[in-house]
Amino acid sequence: MRYYAQYNDSGKLLAIGTGAGGVGITEAEYNAILADIREKAALVDKLYFGEITLDDVPADWREEIQRRVDERIDAEGAAEEQDISAEEALDIILGGESV
Amino acid sequence: MSIVTEISRIKSAKSAIAAAIAGKGVTVPDGTLLDGMAALIDSIEAGGSSLQFVTGSFTIVTEPNSYGQYFYGGIGTVDDLGVTVEHGLGIIPKVGILVCETRFGMKEGIETVESALVYEDSDSYHQWLQPYYSSSASRFFTSQQPITLAKTSLTAGSIGCFLAATENDIFITGGSQNAGCSLKEGYTYRWLFAG
């Protein structure tokens, strides 16, 4: 499988992917970038739900993570205003998740 | 008609038959005699031309600017409106599927197909699903505007992705006038194009 990174004209990394196109990168490079992306997404999630505070986020990521949380609040509303799915409700009822 | 003329005619016909068979994707080995052509014809795949499929994926690192906000609101820049995927089919794809497989803010261990975008290169209705934003329900709507892969269109208030296709690549951008880009930071999208 071929892995690539796509940059804009200013050299900013826009996306990574599999298949043709972009600038070829190694699988290890792809996985490293993907791991960062997923770690940031997890931090956004946790900060959004109040499971962590901004102090728990690595300093050089704080501005980005807070921005993304703010965007999510704009898009979805604050976490405490969210409905939960039937699956999440059942999970809570059956003791799979603490509240 | 002389024997020489007849032989010449038959030779020409054999060459034409071999070329026609090769044109259908079946290799004609050198030295194949006329009585070997029937077996090669039998091996031609039935049912007309077959589709070639290409698949790939991309994960957004930097969220593109919203297509709609840029063109209608002057927000953002044209430089960062989307991502380009190379399908390499050599023709504009006839059909494509774009699937957003990552929930907004992934929960560890959970990755589900949340939305899909299906295109057909014909004047037909198409459907697309918005990226999954909340845990309550996916939003779904049907557009009744005919669309082709080479055409982009906007529906006010909608959120979706728009494709501009060439013979070798597709530029995917997203976002309406009223919302941010639907190619979300951290999302993974899987695509399939066929033609």
PDB file of N, CA and C in Angstrom, chain A residues 6-75:
ATOM      1  N   GLN A   6      -0.422  15.213   1.651  1.00  0.00           N
ATOM      2  CA  GLN A   6      -0.789  16.282   0.721  1.00  0.00           C
ATOM      3  C   GLN A   6      -0.536  17.621   1.376  1.00  0.00           C
ATOM      4  N   TYR A   7       0.202  18.469   0.691  1.00  0.00           N
ATOM      5  CA  TYR A   7       0.530  19.789   1.194  1.00  0.00           C
ATOM      6  C   TYR A   7      -0.106  20.848   0.298  1.00  0.00           C
ATOM      7  N   ASN A   8      -0.356  22.037   0.865  1.00  0.00           N
ATOM      8  CA  ASN A   8      -0.803  23.136   0.004  1.00  0.00           C
ATOM      9  C   ASN A   8       0.434  23.866  -0.529  1.00  0.00           C
ATOM     10  N   ASP A   9       0.200  24.926  -1.282  1.00  0.00           N
ATOM     11  CA  ASP A   9       1.302  25.647  -1.913  1.00  0.00           C
ATOM     12  C   ASP A   9       2.248  26.284  -0.904  1.00  0.00           C
ATOM     13  N   SER A  10       1.734  26.492   0.316  1.00  0.00           N
ATOM     14  CA  SER A  10       2.578  27.112   1.350  1.00  0.00           C
ATOM     15  C   SER A  10       3.333  26.078   2.173  1.00  0.00           C
ATOM     16  N   GLY A  11       3.143  24.805   1.801  1.00  0.00           N
ATOM     17  CA  GLY A  11       3.840  23.760   2.526  1.00  0.00           C
ATOM     18  C   GLY A  11       3.118  23.268   3.765  1.00  0.00           C
ATOM     19  N   LYS A  12       1.877  23.713   3.939  1.00  0.00           N
ATOM     20  CA  LYS A  12       1.110  23.250   5.096  1.00  0.00           C
ATOM     21  C   LYS A  12       0.533  21.865   4.810  1.00  0.00           C
ATOM     22  N   LEU A  13       0.649  20.985   5.779  1.00  0.00           N
ATOM     23  CA  LEU A  13       0.129  19.624   5.607  1.00  0.00           C
ATOM     24  C   LEU A  13      -1.383  19.659   5.703  1.00  0.00           C
ATOM     25  N   LEU A  14      -2.061  19.210   4.641  1.00  0.00           N
ATOM     26  CA  LEU A  14      -3.514  19.235   4.600  1.00  0.00           C
ATOM     27  C   LEU A  14      -4.113  17.879   4.979  1.00  0.00           C
ATOM     28  N   ALA A  15      -3.509  16.824   4.460  1.00  0.00           N
ATOM     29  CA  ALA A  15      -4.099  15.506   4.683  1.00  0.00           C
ATOM     30  C   ALA A  15      -3.042  14.438   4.460  1.00  0.00           C
ATOM     31  N   ILE A  16      -3.296  13.273   5.019  1.00  0.00           N
ATOM     32  CA  ILE A  16      -2.507  12.092   4.698  1.00  0.00           C
ATOM     33  C   ILE A  16      -3.476  11.060   4.155  1.00  0.00           C
ATOM     34  N   GLY A  17      -2.946  10.099   3.409  1.00  0.00           N
ATOM     35  CA  GLY A  17      -3.868   9.138   2.843  1.00  0.00           C
ATOM     36  C   GLY A  17      -3.175   7.922   2.289  1.00  0.00           C
ATOM     37  N   THR A  18      -3.971   7.036   1.731  1.00  0.00           N
ATOM     38  CA  THR A  18      -3.470   5.853   1.050  1.00  0.00           C
ATOM     39  C   THR A  18      -3.920   5.913  -0.403  1.00  0.00           C
ATOM     40  N   GLY A  19      -3.085   5.393  -1.259  1.00  0.00           N
ATOM     41  CA  GLY A  19      -3.400   5.436  -2.681  1.00  0.00           C
ATOM     42  C   GLY A  19      -2.422   6.330  -3.412  1.00  0.00           C
ATOM     43  N   ALA A  20      -2.818   6.752  -4.582  1.00  0.00           N
ATOM     44  CA  ALA A  20      -1.948   7.595  -5.404  1.00  0.00           C
ATOM     45  C   ALA A  20      -2.099   9.057  -5.024  1.00  0.00           C
ATOM     46  N   GLY A  21      -1.143   9.854  -5.442  1.00  0.00           N
ATOM     47  CA  GLY A  21      -1.245  11.290  -5.229  1.00  0.00           C
ATOM     48  C   GLY A  21      -0.333  11.783  -4.130  1.00  0.00           C
ATOM     49  N   GLY A  22      -0.288  13.077  -3.959  1.00  0.00           N
ATOM     50  CA  GLY A  22       0.486  13.689  -2.891  1.00  0.00           C
ATOM     51  C   GLY A  22       1.962  13.352  -2.970  1.00  0.00           C
ATOM     52  N   VAL A  23       2.606  13.505  -1.826  1.00  0.00           N
ATOM     53  CA  VAL A  23       4.019  13.173  -1.696  1.00  0.00           C
ATOM     54  C   VAL A  23       4.127  11.853  -0.952  1.00  0.00           C
ATOM     55  N   GLY A  24       4.812  10.902  -1.528  1.00  0.00           N
ATOM     56  CA  GLY A  24       4.916   9.598  -0.904  1.00  0.00           C
ATOM     57  C   GLY A  24       5.634   9.656   0.429  1.00  0.00           C
ATOM     58  N   ILE A  25       5.080   8.978   1.411  1.00  0.00           N
ATOM     59  CA  ILE A  25       5.729   8.874   2.720  1.00  0.00           C
ATOM     60  C   ILE A  25       5.748   7.400   3.116  1.00  0.00           C
ATOM     61  N   THR A  26       6.535   7.087   4.121  1.00  0.00           N
ATOM     62  CA  THR A  26       6.612   5.695   4.555  1.00  0.00           C
ATOM     63  C   THR A  26       5.416   5.351   5.427  1.00  0.00           C
ATOM     64  N   GLU A  27       5.205   4.064   5.599  1.00  0.00           N
ATOM     65  CA  GLU A  27       4.129   3.610   6.467  1.00  0.00           C
ATOM     66  C   GLU A  27       4.354   4.112   7.893  1.00  0.00           C
ATOM     67  N   ALA A  28       5.616   4.113   8.323  1.00  0.00           N
ATOM     68  CA  ALA A  28       5.922   4.566   9.680  1.00  0.00           C
ATOM     69  C   ALA A  28       5.595   6.054   9.846  1.00  0.00           C
ATOM     70  N   GLU A  29       5.922   6.838   8.836  1.00  0.00           N
ATOM     71  CA  GLU A  29       5.605   8.273   8.894  1.00  0.00           C
ATOM     72  C   GLU A  29       4.088   8.471   8.918  1.00  0.00           C
ATOM     73  N   TYR A  30       3.401   7.721   8.081  1.00  0.00           N
ATOM     74  CA  TYR A  30       1.936   7.805   8.017  1.00  0.00           C
ATOM     75  C   TYR A  30       1.335   7.462   9.380  1.00  0.00           C
ATOM     76  N   ASN A  31       1.794   6.358   9.963  1.00  0.00           N
ATOM     77  CA  ASN A  31       1.245   5.918  11.251  1.00  0.00           C
ATOM     78  C   ASN A  31       1.561   6.919  12.358  1.00  0.00           C
ATOM     79  N   ALA A  32       2.724   7.549  12.278  1.00  0.00           N
ATOM     80  CA  ALA A  32       3.097   8.528  13.303  1.00  0.00           C
ATOM     81  C   ALA A  32       2.184   9.747  13.225  1.00  0.00           C
ATOM     82  N   ILE A  33       1.919  10.220  12.015  1.00  0.00           N
ATOM     83  CA  ILE A  33       1.027  11.379  11.855  1.00  0.00           C
ATOM     84  C   ILE A  33      -0.381  11.000  12.283  1.00  0.00           C
ATOM     85  N   LEU A  34      -0.816   9.805  11.885  1.00  0.00           N
ATOM     86  CA  LEU A  34      -2.158   9.353  12.241  1.00  0.00           C
ATOM     87  C   LEU A  34      -2.308   9.231  13.756  1.00  0.00           C
ATOM     88  N   ALA A  35      -1.254   8.762  14.415  1.00  0.00           N
ATOM     89  CA  ALA A  35      -1.302   8.627  15.873  1.00  0.00           C
ATOM     90  C   ALA A  35      -1.483   9.993  16.534  1.00  0.00           C
ATOM     91  N   ASP A  36      -0.776  10.998  16.002  1.00  0.00           N
ATOM     92  CA  ASP A  36      -0.936  12.366  16.506  1.00  0.00           C
ATOM     93  C   ASP A  36      -2.359  12.854  16.305  1.00  0.00           C
ATOM     94  N   ILE A  37      -2.886  12.620  15.107  1.00  0.00           N
ATOM     95  CA  ILE A  37      -4.247  13.060  14.786  1.00  0.00           C
ATOM     96  C   ILE A  37      -5.231  12.446  15.756  1.00  0.00           C
ATOM     97  N   ARG A  38      -5.068  11.173  16.020  1.00  0.00           N
ATOM     98  CA  ARG A  38      -6.019  10.472  16.878  1.00  0.00           C
ATOM     99  C   ARG A  38      -5.858  10.862  18.338  1.00  0.00           C
ATOM    100  N   GLU A  39      -4.639  11.128  18.719  1.00  0.00           N
ATOM    101  CA  GLU A  39      -4.425  11.568  20.096  1.00  0.00           C
ATOM    102  C   GLU A  39      -5.070  12.928  20.309  1.00  0.00           C
ATOM    103  N   LYS A  40      -4.929  13.808  19.336  1.00  0.00           N
ATOM    104  CA  LYS A  40      -5.550  15.133  19.441  1.00  0.00           C
ATOM    105  C   LYS A  40      -7.072  15.003  19.472  1.00  0.00           C
ATOM    106  N   ALA A  41      -7.603  14.124  18.615  1.00  0.00           N
ATOM    107  CA  ALA A  41      -9.059  13.934  18.588  1.00  0.00           C
ATOM    108  C   ALA A  41      -9.564  13.421  19.931  1.00  0.00           C
ATOM    109  N   ALA A  42      -8.783  12.542  20.546  1.00  0.00           N
ATOM    110  CA  ALA A  42      -9.164  12.011  21.854  1.00  0.00           C
ATOM    111  C   ALA A  42      -9.138  13.116  22.913  1.00  0.00           C
ATOM    112  N   LEU A  43      -8.154  13.992  22.826  1.00  0.00           N
ATOM    113  CA  LEU A  43      -8.075  15.100  23.784  1.00  0.00           C
ATOM    114  C   LEU A  43      -9.233  16.070  23.590  1.00  0.00           C
ATOM    115  N   VAL A  44      -9.585  16.309  22.333  1.00  0.00           N
ATOM    116  CA  VAL A  44     -10.742  17.176  22.048  1.00  0.00           C
ATOM    117  C   VAL A  44     -11.981  16.584  22.694  1.00  0.00           C
ATOM    118  N   ASP A  45     -12.136  15.297  22.516  1.00  0.00           N
ATOM    119  CA  ASP A  45     -13.296  14.602  23.076  1.00  0.00           C
ATOM    120  C   ASP A  45     -13.330  14.734  24.591  1.00  0.00           C
ATOM    121  N   LYS A  46     -12.200  14.464  25.212  1.00  0.00           N
ATOM    122  CA  LYS A  46     -12.139  14.484  26.677  1.00  0.00           C
ATOM    123  C   LYS A  46     -12.342  15.888  27.221  1.00  0.00           C
ATOM    124  N   LEU A  47     -11.759  16.865  26.562  1.00  0.00           N
ATOM    125  CA  LEU A  47     -11.921  18.245  27.032  1.00  0.00           C
ATOM    126  C   LEU A  47     -13.361  18.694  26.845  1.00  0.00           C
ATOM    127  N   TYR A  48     -13.950  18.289  25.735  1.00  0.00           N
ATOM    128  CA  TYR A  48     -15.349  18.638  25.455  1.00  0.00           C
ATOM    129  C   TYR A  48     -16.271  18.078  26.532  1.00  0.00           C
ATOM    130  N   PHE A  49     -16.014  16.844  26.939  1.00  0.00           N
ATOM    131  CA  PHE A  49     -16.877  16.210  27.943  1.00  0.00           C
ATOM    132  C   PHE A  49     -16.436  16.511  29.366  1.00  0.00           C
ATOM    133  N   GLY A  50     -15.425  17.346  29.526  1.00  0.00           N
ATOM    134  CA  GLY A  50     -14.997  17.744  30.860  1.00  0.00           C
ATOM    135  C   GLY A  50     -14.231  16.681  31.609  1.00  0.00           C
ATOM    136  N   GLU A  51     -13.741  15.690  30.900  1.00  0.00           N
ATOM    137  CA  GLU A  51     -12.988  14.624  31.552  1.00  0.00           C
ATOM    138  C   GLU A  51     -11.576  15.074  31.896  1.00  0.00           C
ATOM    139  N   ILE A  52     -11.099  16.072  31.203  1.00  0.00           N
ATOM    140  CA  ILE A  52      -9.789  16.657  31.496  1.00  0.00           C
ATOM    141  C   ILE A  52      -9.935  18.167  31.454  1.00  0.00           C
ATOM    142  N   THR A  53      -8.876  18.846  31.903  1.00  0.00           N
ATOM    143  CA  THR A  53      -8.828  20.304  31.750  1.00  0.00           C
ATOM    144  C   THR A  53      -7.749  20.630  30.735  1.00  0.00           C
ATOM    145  N   LEU A  54      -7.708  21.874  30.366  1.00  0.00           N
ATOM    146  CA  LEU A  54      -6.722  22.289  29.377  1.00  0.00           C
ATOM    147  C   LEU A  54      -5.288  22.064  29.888  1.00  0.00           C
ATOM    148  N   ASP A  55      -5.119  22.072  31.208  1.00  0.00           N
ATOM    149  CA  ASP A  55      -3.782  21.833  31.772  1.00  0.00           C
ATOM    150  C   ASP A  55      -3.294  20.425  31.472  1.00  0.00           C
ATOM    151  N   ASP A  56      -4.216  19.514  31.200  1.00  0.00           N
ATOM    152  CA  ASP A  56      -3.834  18.138  30.903  1.00  0.00           C
ATOM    153  C   ASP A  56      -3.384  17.969  29.459  1.00  0.00           C
ATOM    154  N   VAL A  57      -3.545  18.997  28.662  1.00  0.00           N
ATOM    155  CA  VAL A  57      -3.168  18.930  27.247  1.00  0.00           C
ATOM    156  C   VAL A  57      -1.730  19.420  27.100  1.00  0.00           C
ATOM    157  N   PRO A  58      -0.914  18.732  26.309  1.00  0.00           N
ATOM    158  CA  PRO A  58       0.446  19.222  26.062  1.00  0.00           C
ATOM    159  C   PRO A  58       0.431  20.688  25.636  1.00  0.00           C
ATOM    160  N   ALA A  59       1.339  21.450  26.175  1.00  0.00           N
ATOM    161  CA  ALA A  59       1.330  22.913  26.011  1.00  0.00           C
ATOM    162  C   ALA A  59       1.256  23.343  24.546  1.00  0.00           C
ATOM    163  N   ASP A  60       2.002  22.664  23.686  1.00  0.00           N
ATOM    164  CA  ASP A  60       2.031  23.115  22.291  1.00  0.00           C
ATOM    165  C   ASP A  60       0.778  22.710  21.526  1.00  0.00           C
ATOM    166  N   TRP A  61      -0.088  21.957  22.149  1.00  0.00           N
ATOM    167  CA  TRP A  61      -1.346  21.564  21.510  1.00  0.00           C
ATOM    168  C   TRP A  61      -2.542  22.328  22.057  1.00  0.00           C
ATOM    169  N   ARG A  62      -2.350  23.062  23.130  1.00  0.00           N
ATOM    170  CA  ARG A  62      -3.497  23.627  23.848  1.00  0.00           C
ATOM    171  C   ARG A  62      -4.335  24.556  22.992  1.00  0.00           C
ATOM    172  N   GLU A  63      -3.675  25.429  22.240  1.00  0.00           N
ATOM    173  CA  GLU A  63      -4.436  26.385  21.439  1.00  0.00           C
ATOM    174  C   GLU A  63      -5.305  25.648  20.423  1.00  0.00           C
ATOM    175  N   GLU A  64      -4.713  24.659  19.761  1.00  0.00           N
ATOM    176  CA  GLU A  64      -5.462  23.907  18.746  1.00  0.00           C
ATOM    177  C   GLU A  64      -6.604  23.114  19.375  1.00  0.00           C
ATOM    178  N   ILE A  65      -6.321  22.442  20.479  1.00  0.00           N
ATOM    179  CA  ILE A  65      -7.354  21.608  21.106  1.00  0.00           C
ATOM    180  C   ILE A  65      -8.506  22.488  21.588  1.00  0.00           C
ATOM    181  N   GLN A  66      -8.186  23.615  22.205  1.00  0.00           N
ATOM    182  CA  GLN A  66      -9.258  24.500  22.682  1.00  0.00           C
ATOM    183  C   GLN A  66     -10.083  25.029  21.525  1.00  0.00           C
ATOM    184  N   ARG A  67      -9.406  25.386  20.428  1.00  0.00           N
ATOM    185  CA  ARG A  67     -10.128  25.871  19.237  1.00  0.00           C
ATOM    186  C   ARG A  67     -11.108  24.824  18.739  1.00  0.00           C
ATOM    187  N   ARG A  68     -10.649  23.578  18.695  1.00  0.00           N
ATOM    188  CA  ARG A  68     -11.508  22.517  18.161  1.00  0.00           C
ATOM    189  C   ARG A  68     -12.665  22.228  19.106  1.00  0.00           C
ATOM    190  N   VAL A  69     -12.402  22.340  20.393  1.00  0.00           N
ATOM    191  CA  VAL A  69     -13.510  22.158  21.347  1.00  0.00           C
ATOM    192  C   VAL A  69     -14.526  23.277  21.175  1.00  0.00           C
ATOM    193  N   ASP A  70     -14.041  24.491  21.013  1.00  0.00           N
ATOM    194  CA  ASP A  70     -14.947  25.631  20.812  1.00  0.00           C
ATOM    195  C   ASP A  70     -15.775  25.432  19.545  1.00  0.00           C
ATOM    196  N   GLU A  71     -15.149  24.922  18.486  1.00  0.00           N
ATOM    197  CA  GLU A  71     -15.865  24.670  17.227  1.00  0.00           C
ATOM    198  C   GLU A  71     -16.922  23.593  17.422  1.00  0.00           C
ATOM    199  N   ARG A  72     -16.589  22.610  18.215  1.00  0.00           N
ATOM    200  CA  ARG A  72     -17.549  21.528  18.449  1.00  0.00           C
ATOM    201  C   ARG A  72     -18.734  22.041  19.261  1.00  0.00           C
ATOM    202  N   ILE A  73     -18.454  22.897  20.208  1.00  0.00           N
ATOM    203  CA  ILE A  73     -19.547  23.483  20.985  1.00  0.00           C
ATOM    204  C   ILE A  73     -20.440  24.306  20.070  1.00  0.00           C
ATOM    205  N   ASP A  74     -19.832  25.051  19.136  1.00  0.00           N
ATOM    206  CA  ASP A  74     -20.618  25.825  18.176  1.00  0.00           C
ATOM    207  C   ASP A  74     -21.477  24.905  17.324  1.00  0.00           C
ATOM    208  N   ALA A  75     -20.919  23.756  16.946  1.00  0.00           N
ATOM    209  CA  ALA A  75     -21.625  22.842  16.044  1.00  0.00           C
ATOM    210  C   ALA A  75     -22.668  22.002  16.772  1.00  0.00           C
TER     211      ALA A  75
END
